[in-house]
Amino acid sequence: MNERGLVDLFAAMNSLSGPSYECRYYPCHFEDQDCSICFCIFYPCLIYRFGEIVTSSSGMPVWSCKNCHWIHKRENVEEVVTYFSAFPRQVLVEADWRFFSKAFQEILFGKELGYEVGRAYNLMPANFYGFSCRDSDEKAFLAVKIGEEFLGVREVRDFENLGEEVLIPLKSGGILRGFDGKRCVECEL
Ligand code: SF4
């Protein structure tokens, strides 16, 4: 549960704060950013066009939002607030990562592109969406287990023996590699 993100979302549903000029971290992303949702409700979104997996100072893999401006743009905050206003707050309190990932995909792409593979969830089609892709011989991708703070990440080559994990492409420089639902591809970010 992304408690801090939920607190910010509920506050934004009451009223948008705009830029927090008095915050000592302002502007943490860009001048005049909207700070209504400081802690992103979609964290970790696992969508590479916004963030990426990095190694923390303690050596653990984490999802980094350092270069993501999306949740701090006014029009996006408004869209997020409009989307979630359709749900009772109790539903949002009890919702899991999967619920918020579906919501995020619907806001971004107009539909959910990810799909379930046994107990796992394949988020690779959402990662590839809109990018130029070609066939690839490389069959590896990542299976991510979302924990309290850190991500458990392992490289996998097929859909066998998956647990409650999220499947995302392998990223190498500006190239994403993985399975788009029909074939192995590599796509330029
Ligand atoms: S990368 Fe951006 S959209 Fe994704 S979780 Fe971080 S702040 Fe949210």
mmCIF file with all atom_site columns, C-alpha atoms and ligand atoms in Angstrom:
data_model
loop_
_atom_site.group_PDB
_atom_site.id
_atom_site.type_symbol
_atom_site.label_atom_id
_atom_site.label_alt_id
_atom_site.label_comp_id
_atom_site.label_asym_id
_atom_site.label_entity_id
_atom_site.label_seq_id
_atom_site.pdbx_PDB_ins_code
_atom_site.Cartn_x
_atom_site.Cartn_y
_atom_site.Cartn_z
_atom_site.occupancy
_atom_site.B_iso_or_equiv
_atom_site.pdbx_formal_charge
_atom_site.auth_seq_id
_atom_site.auth_comp_id
_atom_site.auth_asym_id
_atom_site.auth_atom_id
_atom_site.pdbx_PDB_model_num
ATOM   1   C  CA  . MET A 1 1   ? 0.000   0.000   0.000   1.00 0.00 ? 1   MET A CA  1
ATOM   2   C  CA  . ASN A 1 2   ? 1.343   3.387   -1.092  1.00 0.00 ? 2   ASN A CA  1
ATOM   3   C  CA  . GLU A 1 3   ? 0.042   5.242   1.972   1.00 0.00 ? 3   GLU A CA  1
ATOM   4   C  CA  . ARG A 1 4   ? 1.775   8.550   1.367   1.00 0.00 ? 4   ARG A CA  1
ATOM   5   C  CA  . GLY A 1 5   ? 0.611   8.583   -2.246  1.00 0.00 ? 5   GLY A CA  1
ATOM   6   C  CA  . LEU A 1 6   ? -2.936  7.945   -1.084  1.00 0.00 ? 6   LEU A CA  1
ATOM   7   C  CA  . VAL A 1 7   ? -2.779  10.821  1.437   1.00 0.00 ? 7   VAL A CA  1
ATOM   8   C  CA  . ASP A 1 8   ? -1.628  13.149  -1.353  1.00 0.00 ? 8   ASP A CA  1
ATOM   9   C  CA  . LEU A 1 9   ? -4.287  11.855  -3.750  1.00 0.00 ? 9   LEU A CA  1
ATOM   10  C  CA  . PHE A 1 10  ? -7.089  12.437  -1.225  1.00 0.00 ? 10  PHE A CA  1
ATOM   11  C  CA  . ALA A 1 11  ? -5.779  15.942  -0.501  1.00 0.00 ? 11  ALA A CA  1
ATOM   12  C  CA  . ALA A 1 12  ? -5.646  16.670  -4.247  1.00 0.00 ? 12  ALA A CA  1
ATOM   13  C  CA  . MET A 1 13  ? -9.223  15.379  -4.613  1.00 0.00 ? 13  MET A CA  1
ATOM   14  C  CA  . ASN A 1 14  ? -10.246 18.075  -2.110  1.00 0.00 ? 14  ASN A CA  1
ATOM   15  C  CA  . SER A 1 15  ? -8.234  20.820  -3.818  1.00 0.00 ? 15  SER A CA  1
ATOM   16  C  CA  . LEU A 1 16  ? -5.107  21.128  -5.929  1.00 0.00 ? 16  LEU A CA  1
ATOM   17  C  CA  . SER A 1 17  ? -2.223  22.893  -4.249  1.00 0.00 ? 17  SER A CA  1
ATOM   18  C  CA  . GLY A 1 18  ? -0.237  23.997  -7.301  1.00 0.00 ? 18  GLY A CA  1
ATOM   19  C  CA  . PRO A 1 19  ? 3.463   24.780  -6.786  1.00 0.00 ? 19  PRO A CA  1
ATOM   20  C  CA  . SER A 1 20  ? 4.692   24.561  -3.155  1.00 0.00 ? 20  SER A CA  1
ATOM   21  C  CA  . TYR A 1 21  ? 7.037   27.548  -3.172  1.00 0.00 ? 21  TYR A CA  1
ATOM   22  C  CA  . GLU A 1 22  ? 7.548   27.228  0.591   1.00 0.00 ? 22  GLU A CA  1
ATOM   23  C  CA  . CYS A 1 23  ? 8.840   23.614  0.336   1.00 0.00 ? 23  CYS A CA  1
ATOM   24  C  CA  . ARG A 1 24  ? 12.564  23.395  0.942   1.00 0.00 ? 24  ARG A CA  1
ATOM   25  C  CA  . TYR A 1 25  ? 12.913  20.926  -1.914  1.00 0.00 ? 25  TYR A CA  1
ATOM   26  C  CA  . TYR A 1 26  ? 11.028  23.113  -4.413  1.00 0.00 ? 26  TYR A CA  1
ATOM   27  C  CA  . PRO A 1 27  ? 11.399  22.797  -7.336  1.00 0.00 ? 27  PRO A CA  1
ATOM   28  C  CA  . CYS A 1 28  ? 12.425  19.143  -7.112  1.00 0.00 ? 28  CYS A CA  1
ATOM   29  C  CA  . HIS A 1 29  ? 11.626  18.610  -10.808 1.00 0.00 ? 29  HIS A CA  1
ATOM   30  C  CA  . PHE A 1 30  ? 10.929  21.859  -12.684 1.00 0.00 ? 30  PHE A CA  1
ATOM   31  C  CA  . GLU A 1 31  ? 9.930   25.483  -12.112 1.00 0.00 ? 31  GLU A CA  1
ATOM   32  C  CA  . ASP A 1 32  ? 6.183   26.008  -11.473 1.00 0.00 ? 32  ASP A CA  1
ATOM   33  C  CA  . GLN A 1 33  ? 5.571   22.268  -11.105 1.00 0.00 ? 33  GLN A CA  1
ATOM   34  C  CA  . ASP A 1 34  ? 2.309   21.166  -9.504  1.00 0.00 ? 34  ASP A CA  1
ATOM   35  C  CA  . CYS A 1 35  ? 3.035   19.673  -6.068  1.00 0.00 ? 35  CYS A CA  1
ATOM   36  C  CA  . SER A 1 36  ? -0.494  18.423  -5.327  1.00 0.00 ? 36  SER A CA  1
ATOM   37  C  CA  . ILE A 1 37  ? 0.636   14.791  -5.559  1.00 0.00 ? 37  ILE A CA  1
ATOM   38  C  CA  . CYS A 1 38  ? 4.153   14.887  -4.163  1.00 0.00 ? 38  CYS A CA  1
ATOM   39  C  CA  . PHE A 1 39  ? 4.344   11.111  -3.580  1.00 0.00 ? 39  PHE A CA  1
ATOM   40  C  CA  . CYS A 1 40  ? 3.140   9.456   -6.758  1.00 0.00 ? 40  CYS A CA  1
ATOM   41  C  CA  . ILE A 1 41  ? 0.112   7.230   -6.266  1.00 0.00 ? 41  ILE A CA  1
ATOM   42  C  CA  . PHE A 1 42  ? 1.364   4.965   -9.075  1.00 0.00 ? 42  PHE A CA  1
ATOM   43  C  CA  . TYR A 1 43  ? 4.731   4.191   -7.462  1.00 0.00 ? 43  TYR A CA  1
ATOM   44  C  CA  . PRO A 1 44  ? 6.417   2.056   -8.650  1.00 0.00 ? 44  PRO A CA  1
ATOM   45  C  CA  . CYS A 1 45  ? 4.754   2.382   -12.060 1.00 0.00 ? 45  CYS A CA  1
ATOM   46  C  CA  . LEU A 1 46  ? 7.400   0.208   -13.784 1.00 0.00 ? 46  LEU A CA  1
ATOM   47  C  CA  . ILE A 1 47  ? 6.875   2.152   -17.011 1.00 0.00 ? 47  ILE A CA  1
ATOM   48  C  CA  . TYR A 1 48  ? 10.271  2.984   -18.470 1.00 0.00 ? 48  TYR A CA  1
ATOM   49  C  CA  . ARG A 1 49  ? 9.227   6.125   -20.313 1.00 0.00 ? 49  ARG A CA  1
ATOM   50  C  CA  . PHE A 1 50  ? 8.983   7.708   -16.854 1.00 0.00 ? 50  PHE A CA  1
ATOM   51  C  CA  . GLY A 1 51  ? 11.444  5.934   -14.567 1.00 0.00 ? 51  GLY A CA  1
ATOM   52  C  CA  . GLU A 1 52  ? 13.940  3.117   -14.327 1.00 0.00 ? 52  GLU A CA  1
ATOM   53  C  CA  . ILE A 1 53  ? 15.437  0.544   -11.977 1.00 0.00 ? 53  ILE A CA  1
ATOM   54  C  CA  . VAL A 1 54  ? 18.583  1.755   -10.244 1.00 0.00 ? 54  VAL A CA  1
ATOM   55  C  CA  . THR A 1 55  ? 20.702  0.393   -7.408  1.00 0.00 ? 55  THR A CA  1
ATOM   56  C  CA  . SER A 1 56  ? 20.192  2.146   -4.073  1.00 0.00 ? 56  SER A CA  1
ATOM   57  C  CA  . SER A 1 57  ? 23.024  3.171   -1.741  1.00 0.00 ? 57  SER A CA  1
ATOM   58  C  CA  . SER A 1 58  ? 22.391  -0.080  0.166   1.00 0.00 ? 58  SER A CA  1
ATOM   59  C  CA  . GLY A 1 59  ? 22.856  -2.102  -3.011  1.00 0.00 ? 59  GLY A CA  1
ATOM   60  C  CA  . MET A 1 60  ? 19.184  -2.959  -3.513  1.00 0.00 ? 60  MET A CA  1
ATOM   61  C  CA  . PRO A 1 61  ? 17.247  -2.385  -6.740  1.00 0.00 ? 61  PRO A CA  1
ATOM   62  C  CA  . VAL A 1 62  ? 14.708  0.452   -6.528  1.00 0.00 ? 62  VAL A CA  1
ATOM   63  C  CA  . TRP A 1 63  ? 12.457  2.214   -9.003  1.00 0.00 ? 63  TRP A CA  1
ATOM   64  C  CA  . SER A 1 64  ? 13.773  5.716   -9.600  1.00 0.00 ? 64  SER A CA  1
ATOM   65  C  CA  . CYS A 1 65  ? 11.433  8.593   -10.487 1.00 0.00 ? 65  CYS A CA  1
ATOM   66  C  CA  . LYS A 1 66  ? 14.253  11.119  -10.638 1.00 0.00 ? 66  LYS A CA  1
ATOM   67  C  CA  . ASN A 1 67  ? 13.594  12.210  -14.206 1.00 0.00 ? 67  ASN A CA  1
ATOM   68  C  CA  . CYS A 1 68  ? 9.804   11.893  -14.185 1.00 0.00 ? 68  CYS A CA  1
ATOM   69  C  CA  . HIS A 1 69  ? 7.816   15.114  -14.525 1.00 0.00 ? 69  HIS A CA  1
ATOM   70  C  CA  . TRP A 1 70  ? 4.478   13.506  -15.365 1.00 0.00 ? 70  TRP A CA  1
ATOM   71  C  CA  . ILE A 1 71  ? 2.740   13.635  -11.979 1.00 0.00 ? 71  ILE A CA  1
ATOM   72  C  CA  . HIS A 1 72  ? 3.806   17.262  -11.505 1.00 0.00 ? 72  HIS A CA  1
ATOM   73  C  CA  . LYS A 1 73  ? 2.116   18.615  -14.609 1.00 0.00 ? 73  LYS A CA  1
ATOM   74  C  CA  . ARG A 1 74  ? -1.160  20.334  -13.808 1.00 0.00 ? 74  ARG A CA  1
ATOM   75  C  CA  . GLU A 1 75  ? -3.165  18.731  -16.624 1.00 0.00 ? 75  GLU A CA  1
ATOM   76  C  CA  . ASN A 1 76  ? -2.034  15.260  -15.526 1.00 0.00 ? 76  ASN A CA  1
ATOM   77  C  CA  . VAL A 1 77  ? -2.902  15.894  -11.875 1.00 0.00 ? 77  VAL A CA  1
ATOM   78  C  CA  . GLU A 1 78  ? -6.355  17.032  -12.957 1.00 0.00 ? 78  GLU A CA  1
ATOM   79  C  CA  . GLU A 1 79  ? -6.807  13.886  -15.028 1.00 0.00 ? 79  GLU A CA  1
ATOM   80  C  CA  . VAL A 1 80  ? -5.712  11.686  -12.132 1.00 0.00 ? 80  VAL A CA  1
ATOM   81  C  CA  . VAL A 1 81  ? -8.096  13.413  -9.732  1.00 0.00 ? 81  VAL A CA  1
ATOM   82  C  CA  . THR A 1 82  ? -10.993 13.122  -12.216 1.00 0.00 ? 82  THR A CA  1
ATOM   83  C  CA  . TYR A 1 83  ? -10.269 9.409   -12.770 1.00 0.00 ? 83  TYR A CA  1
ATOM   84  C  CA  . PHE A 1 84  ? -10.157 8.463   -9.085  1.00 0.00 ? 84  PHE A CA  1
ATOM   85  C  CA  . SER A 1 85  ? -13.113 10.655  -8.118  1.00 0.00 ? 85  SER A CA  1
ATOM   86  C  CA  . ALA A 1 86  ? -15.315 7.986   -9.704  1.00 0.00 ? 86  ALA A CA  1
ATOM   87  C  CA  . PHE A 1 87  ? -14.356 5.533   -6.928  1.00 0.00 ? 87  PHE A CA  1
ATOM   88  C  CA  . PRO A 1 88  ? -15.456 5.428   -3.291  1.00 0.00 ? 88  PRO A CA  1
ATOM   89  C  CA  . ARG A 1 89  ? -12.494 6.273   -1.075  1.00 0.00 ? 89  ARG A CA  1
ATOM   90  C  CA  . GLN A 1 90  ? -12.731 2.937   0.692   1.00 0.00 ? 90  GLN A CA  1
ATOM   91  C  CA  . VAL A 1 91  ? -12.116 1.181   -2.640  1.00 0.00 ? 91  VAL A CA  1
ATOM   92  C  CA  . LEU A 1 92  ? -8.967  3.261   -3.109  1.00 0.00 ? 92  LEU A CA  1
ATOM   93  C  CA  . VAL A 1 93  ? -7.807  2.531   0.438   1.00 0.00 ? 93  VAL A CA  1
ATOM   94  C  CA  . GLU A 1 94  ? -8.125  -1.204  -0.167  1.00 0.00 ? 94  GLU A CA  1
ATOM   95  C  CA  . ALA A 1 95  ? -6.730  -1.155  -3.719  1.00 0.00 ? 95  ALA A CA  1
ATOM   96  C  CA  . ASP A 1 96  ? -3.443  -2.849  -4.550  1.00 0.00 ? 96  ASP A CA  1
ATOM   97  C  CA  . TRP A 1 97  ? -0.630  -2.060  -6.985  1.00 0.00 ? 97  TRP A CA  1
ATOM   98  C  CA  . ARG A 1 98  ? -2.444  -3.910  -9.763  1.00 0.00 ? 98  ARG A CA  1
ATOM   99  C  CA  . PHE A 1 99  ? -5.496  -1.613  -9.427  1.00 0.00 ? 99  PHE A CA  1
ATOM   100 C  CA  . PHE A 1 100 ? -3.353  1.501   -9.681  1.00 0.00 ? 100 PHE A CA  1
ATOM   101 C  CA  . SER A 1 101 ? -1.346  0.112   -12.608 1.00 0.00 ? 101 SER A CA  1
ATOM   102 C  CA  . LYS A 1 102 ? -4.581  -0.540  -14.523 1.00 0.00 ? 102 LYS A CA  1
ATOM   103 C  CA  . ALA A 1 103 ? -5.738  2.992   -13.674 1.00 0.00 ? 103 ALA A CA  1
ATOM   104 C  CA  . PHE A 1 104 ? -2.455  4.478   -14.844 1.00 0.00 ? 104 PHE A CA  1
ATOM   105 C  CA  . GLN A 1 105 ? -2.593  2.586   -18.150 1.00 0.00 ? 105 GLN A CA  1
ATOM   106 C  CA  . GLU A 1 106 ? -6.182  3.702   -18.741 1.00 0.00 ? 106 GLU A CA  1
ATOM   107 C  CA  . ILE A 1 107 ? -5.201  7.316   -18.096 1.00 0.00 ? 107 ILE A CA  1
ATOM   108 C  CA  . LEU A 1 108 ? -2.123  7.078   -20.347 1.00 0.00 ? 108 LEU A CA  1
ATOM   109 C  CA  . PHE A 1 109 ? -3.298  4.821   -23.169 1.00 0.00 ? 109 PHE A CA  1
ATOM   110 C  CA  . GLY A 1 110 ? -7.088  4.793   -22.859 1.00 0.00 ? 110 GLY A CA  1
ATOM   111 C  CA  . LYS A 1 111 ? -7.048  1.073   -21.976 1.00 0.00 ? 111 LYS A CA  1
ATOM   112 C  CA  . GLU A 1 112 ? -5.209  -1.529  -19.964 1.00 0.00 ? 112 GLU A CA  1
ATOM   113 C  CA  . LEU A 1 113 ? -2.448  -3.072  -22.083 1.00 0.00 ? 113 LEU A CA  1
ATOM   114 C  CA  . GLY A 1 114 ? -0.985  -5.381  -19.453 1.00 0.00 ? 114 GLY A CA  1
ATOM   115 C  CA  . TYR A 1 115 ? -2.496  -8.804  -18.867 1.00 0.00 ? 115 TYR A CA  1
ATOM   116 C  CA  . GLU A 1 116 ? -2.295  -11.632 -16.387 1.00 0.00 ? 116 GLU A CA  1
ATOM   117 C  CA  . VAL A 1 117 ? -0.039  -14.623 -16.972 1.00 0.00 ? 117 VAL A CA  1
ATOM   118 C  CA  . GLY A 1 118 ? -0.973  -17.100 -14.263 1.00 0.00 ? 118 GLY A CA  1
ATOM   119 C  CA  . ARG A 1 119 ? -0.154  -15.315 -11.005 1.00 0.00 ? 119 ARG A CA  1
ATOM   120 C  CA  . ALA A 1 120 ? 2.118   -12.835 -12.790 1.00 0.00 ? 120 ALA A CA  1
ATOM   121 C  CA  . TYR A 1 121 ? 1.195   -9.656  -14.661 1.00 0.00 ? 121 TYR A CA  1
ATOM   122 C  CA  . ASN A 1 122 ? 2.780   -8.839  -18.015 1.00 0.00 ? 122 ASN A CA  1
ATOM   123 C  CA  . LEU A 1 123 ? 3.357   -5.076  -18.199 1.00 0.00 ? 123 LEU A CA  1
ATOM   124 C  CA  . MET A 1 124 ? 5.648   -5.294  -21.238 1.00 0.00 ? 124 MET A CA  1
ATOM   125 C  CA  . PRO A 1 125 ? 2.995   -4.253  -23.824 1.00 0.00 ? 125 PRO A CA  1
ATOM   126 C  CA  . ALA A 1 126 ? 2.447   -1.001  -21.891 1.00 0.00 ? 126 ALA A CA  1
ATOM   127 C  CA  . ASN A 1 127 ? 6.184   -0.393  -21.867 1.00 0.00 ? 127 ASN A CA  1
ATOM   128 C  CA  . PHE A 1 128 ? 6.461   -0.917  -25.626 1.00 0.00 ? 128 PHE A CA  1
ATOM   129 C  CA  . TYR A 1 129 ? 3.338   1.051   -26.565 1.00 0.00 ? 129 TYR A CA  1
ATOM   130 C  CA  . GLY A 1 130 ? 3.978   3.822   -29.084 1.00 0.00 ? 130 GLY A CA  1
ATOM   131 C  CA  . PHE A 1 131 ? 7.647   2.986   -29.638 1.00 0.00 ? 131 PHE A CA  1
ATOM   132 C  CA  . SER A 1 132 ? 9.326   1.738   -32.759 1.00 0.00 ? 132 SER A CA  1
ATOM   133 C  CA  . CYS A 1 133 ? 9.916   -2.018  -32.291 1.00 0.00 ? 133 CYS A CA  1
ATOM   134 C  CA  . ARG A 1 134 ? 11.517  -4.793  -34.324 1.00 0.00 ? 134 ARG A CA  1
ATOM   135 C  CA  . ASP A 1 135 ? 11.863  -8.556  -33.893 1.00 0.00 ? 135 ASP A CA  1
ATOM   136 C  CA  . SER A 1 136 ? 14.605  -9.686  -31.556 1.00 0.00 ? 136 SER A CA  1
ATOM   137 C  CA  . ASP A 1 137 ? 16.430  -12.974 -30.937 1.00 0.00 ? 137 ASP A CA  1
ATOM   138 C  CA  . GLU A 1 138 ? 16.975  -12.004 -27.309 1.00 0.00 ? 138 GLU A CA  1
ATOM   139 C  CA  . LYS A 1 139 ? 14.389  -13.713 -25.092 1.00 0.00 ? 139 LYS A CA  1
ATOM   140 C  CA  . ALA A 1 140 ? 15.244  -12.306 -21.663 1.00 0.00 ? 140 ALA A CA  1
ATOM   141 C  CA  . PHE A 1 141 ? 13.085  -9.919  -19.655 1.00 0.00 ? 141 PHE A CA  1
ATOM   142 C  CA  . LEU A 1 142 ? 12.608  -9.045  -15.975 1.00 0.00 ? 142 LEU A CA  1
ATOM   143 C  CA  . ALA A 1 143 ? 10.271  -10.405 -13.303 1.00 0.00 ? 143 ALA A CA  1
ATOM   144 C  CA  . VAL A 1 144 ? 9.786   -7.840  -10.542 1.00 0.00 ? 144 VAL A CA  1
ATOM   145 C  CA  . LYS A 1 145 ? 8.433   -8.564  -7.076  1.00 0.00 ? 145 LYS A CA  1
ATOM   146 C  CA  . ILE A 1 146 ? 7.139   -5.403  -5.453  1.00 0.00 ? 146 ILE A CA  1
ATOM   147 C  CA  . GLY A 1 147 ? 8.066   -5.138  -1.773  1.00 0.00 ? 147 GLY A CA  1
ATOM   148 C  CA  . GLU A 1 148 ? 7.632   -2.486  0.910   1.00 0.00 ? 148 GLU A CA  1
ATOM   149 C  CA  . GLU A 1 149 ? 10.522  -0.394  -0.267  1.00 0.00 ? 149 GLU A CA  1
ATOM   150 C  CA  . PHE A 1 150 ? 12.678  -2.375  -2.646  1.00 0.00 ? 150 PHE A CA  1
ATOM   151 C  CA  . LEU A 1 151 ? 12.080  -4.423  -5.731  1.00 0.00 ? 151 LEU A CA  1
ATOM   152 C  CA  . GLY A 1 152 ? 13.025  -8.066  -6.045  1.00 0.00 ? 152 GLY A CA  1
ATOM   153 C  CA  . VAL A 1 153 ? 14.234  -8.345  -9.620  1.00 0.00 ? 153 VAL A CA  1
ATOM   154 C  CA  . ARG A 1 154 ? 15.272  -11.419 -11.573 1.00 0.00 ? 154 ARG A CA  1
ATOM   155 C  CA  . GLU A 1 155 ? 15.941  -12.089 -15.201 1.00 0.00 ? 155 GLU A CA  1
ATOM   156 C  CA  . VAL A 1 156 ? 13.664  -14.678 -16.820 1.00 0.00 ? 156 VAL A CA  1
ATOM   157 C  CA  . ARG A 1 157 ? 13.392  -16.161 -20.315 1.00 0.00 ? 157 ARG A CA  1
ATOM   158 C  CA  . ASP A 1 158 ? 9.854   -17.528 -20.447 1.00 0.00 ? 158 ASP A CA  1
ATOM   159 C  CA  . PHE A 1 159 ? 6.527   -17.516 -18.632 1.00 0.00 ? 159 PHE A CA  1
ATOM   160 C  CA  . GLU A 1 160 ? 7.274   -20.698 -16.673 1.00 0.00 ? 160 GLU A CA  1
ATOM   161 C  CA  . ASN A 1 161 ? 7.465   -20.775 -12.863 1.00 0.00 ? 161 ASN A CA  1
ATOM   162 C  CA  . LEU A 1 162 ? 6.358   -17.185 -12.316 1.00 0.00 ? 162 LEU A CA  1
ATOM   163 C  CA  . GLY A 1 163 ? 5.091   -16.047 -8.935  1.00 0.00 ? 163 GLY A CA  1
ATOM   164 C  CA  . GLU A 1 164 ? 3.192   -12.867 -8.078  1.00 0.00 ? 164 GLU A CA  1
ATOM   165 C  CA  . GLU A 1 165 ? 5.578   -10.828 -10.174 1.00 0.00 ? 165 GLU A CA  1
ATOM   166 C  CA  . VAL A 1 166 ? 5.330   -8.058  -12.731 1.00 0.00 ? 166 VAL A CA  1
ATOM   167 C  CA  . LEU A 1 167 ? 7.003   -8.672  -16.086 1.00 0.00 ? 167 LEU A CA  1
ATOM   168 C  CA  . ILE A 1 168 ? 8.803   -5.736  -17.622 1.00 0.00 ? 168 ILE A CA  1
ATOM   169 C  CA  . PRO A 1 169 ? 11.382  -5.427  -20.401 1.00 0.00 ? 169 PRO A CA  1
ATOM   170 C  CA  . LEU A 1 170 ? 15.125  -5.461  -19.904 1.00 0.00 ? 170 LEU A CA  1
ATOM   171 C  CA  . LYS A 1 171 ? 16.535  -1.994  -20.513 1.00 0.00 ? 171 LYS A CA  1
ATOM   172 C  CA  . SER A 1 172 ? 19.929  -1.487  -22.046 1.00 0.00 ? 172 SER A CA  1
ATOM   173 C  CA  . GLY A 1 173 ? 20.763  2.131   -22.828 1.00 0.00 ? 173 GLY A CA  1
ATOM   174 C  CA  . GLY A 1 174 ? 17.793  3.413   -24.820 1.00 0.00 ? 174 GLY A CA  1
ATOM   175 C  CA  . ILE A 1 175 ? 16.622  -0.050  -25.899 1.00 0.00 ? 175 ILE A CA  1
ATOM   176 C  CA  . LEU A 1 176 ? 13.874  -2.127  -24.261 1.00 0.00 ? 176 LEU A CA  1
ATOM   177 C  CA  . ARG A 1 177 ? 13.832  -5.866  -24.891 1.00 0.00 ? 177 ARG A CA  1
ATOM   178 C  CA  . GLY A 1 178 ? 11.105  -8.356  -24.082 1.00 0.00 ? 178 GLY A CA  1
ATOM   179 C  CA  . PHE A 1 179 ? 7.900   -10.034 -25.232 1.00 0.00 ? 179 PHE A CA  1
ATOM   180 C  CA  . ASP A 1 180 ? 5.040   -7.887  -26.580 1.00 0.00 ? 180 ASP A CA  1
ATOM   181 C  CA  . GLY A 1 181 ? 2.395   -10.594 -26.255 1.00 0.00 ? 181 GLY A CA  1
ATOM   182 C  CA  . LYS A 1 182 ? 3.085   -12.133 -29.678 1.00 0.00 ? 182 LYS A CA  1
ATOM   183 C  CA  . ARG A 1 183 ? 6.816   -11.982 -30.320 1.00 0.00 ? 183 ARG A CA  1
ATOM   184 C  CA  . CYS A 1 184 ? 10.177  -11.056 -28.849 1.00 0.00 ? 184 CYS A CA  1
ATOM   185 C  CA  . VAL A 1 185 ? 10.975  -7.459  -29.698 1.00 0.00 ? 185 VAL A CA  1
ATOM   186 C  CA  . GLU A 1 186 ? 13.416  -4.683  -29.053 1.00 0.00 ? 186 GLU A CA  1
ATOM   187 C  CA  . CYS A 1 187 ? 12.105  -1.135  -28.990 1.00 0.00 ? 187 CYS A CA  1
ATOM   188 C  CA  . GLU A 1 188 ? 13.764  2.244   -28.957 1.00 0.00 ? 188 GLU A CA  1
ATOM   189 C  CA  . LEU A 1 189 ? 12.728  4.407   -26.042 1.00 0.00 ? 189 LEU A CA  1
HETATM 190 S  S1  . SF4 B 2 .   ? 8.234   7.299   -12.624 1.00 0.00 ? 1   SF4 B S1  1
HETATM 191 FE FE1 . SF4 B 2 .   ? 6.736   8.997   -12.513 1.00 0.00 ? 1   SF4 B FE1 1
HETATM 192 S  S2  . SF4 B 2 .   ? 4.723   8.069   -12.924 1.00 0.00 ? 1   SF4 B S2  1
HETATM 193 FE FE2 . SF4 B 2 .   ? 6.169   6.413   -12.416 1.00 0.00 ? 1   SF4 B FE2 1
HETATM 194 S  S3  . SF4 B 2 .   ? 5.947   6.062   -10.216 1.00 0.00 ? 1   SF4 B S3  1
HETATM 195 FE FE3 . SF4 B 2 .   ? 7.612   7.529   -10.494 1.00 0.00 ? 1   SF4 B FE3 1
HETATM 196 S  S4  . SF4 B 2 .   ? 6.658   9.575   -10.339 1.00 0.00 ? 1   SF4 B S4  1
HETATM 197 FE FE4 . SF4 B 2 .   ? 5.025   8.054   -10.698 1.00 0.00 ? 1   SF4 B FE4 1
#
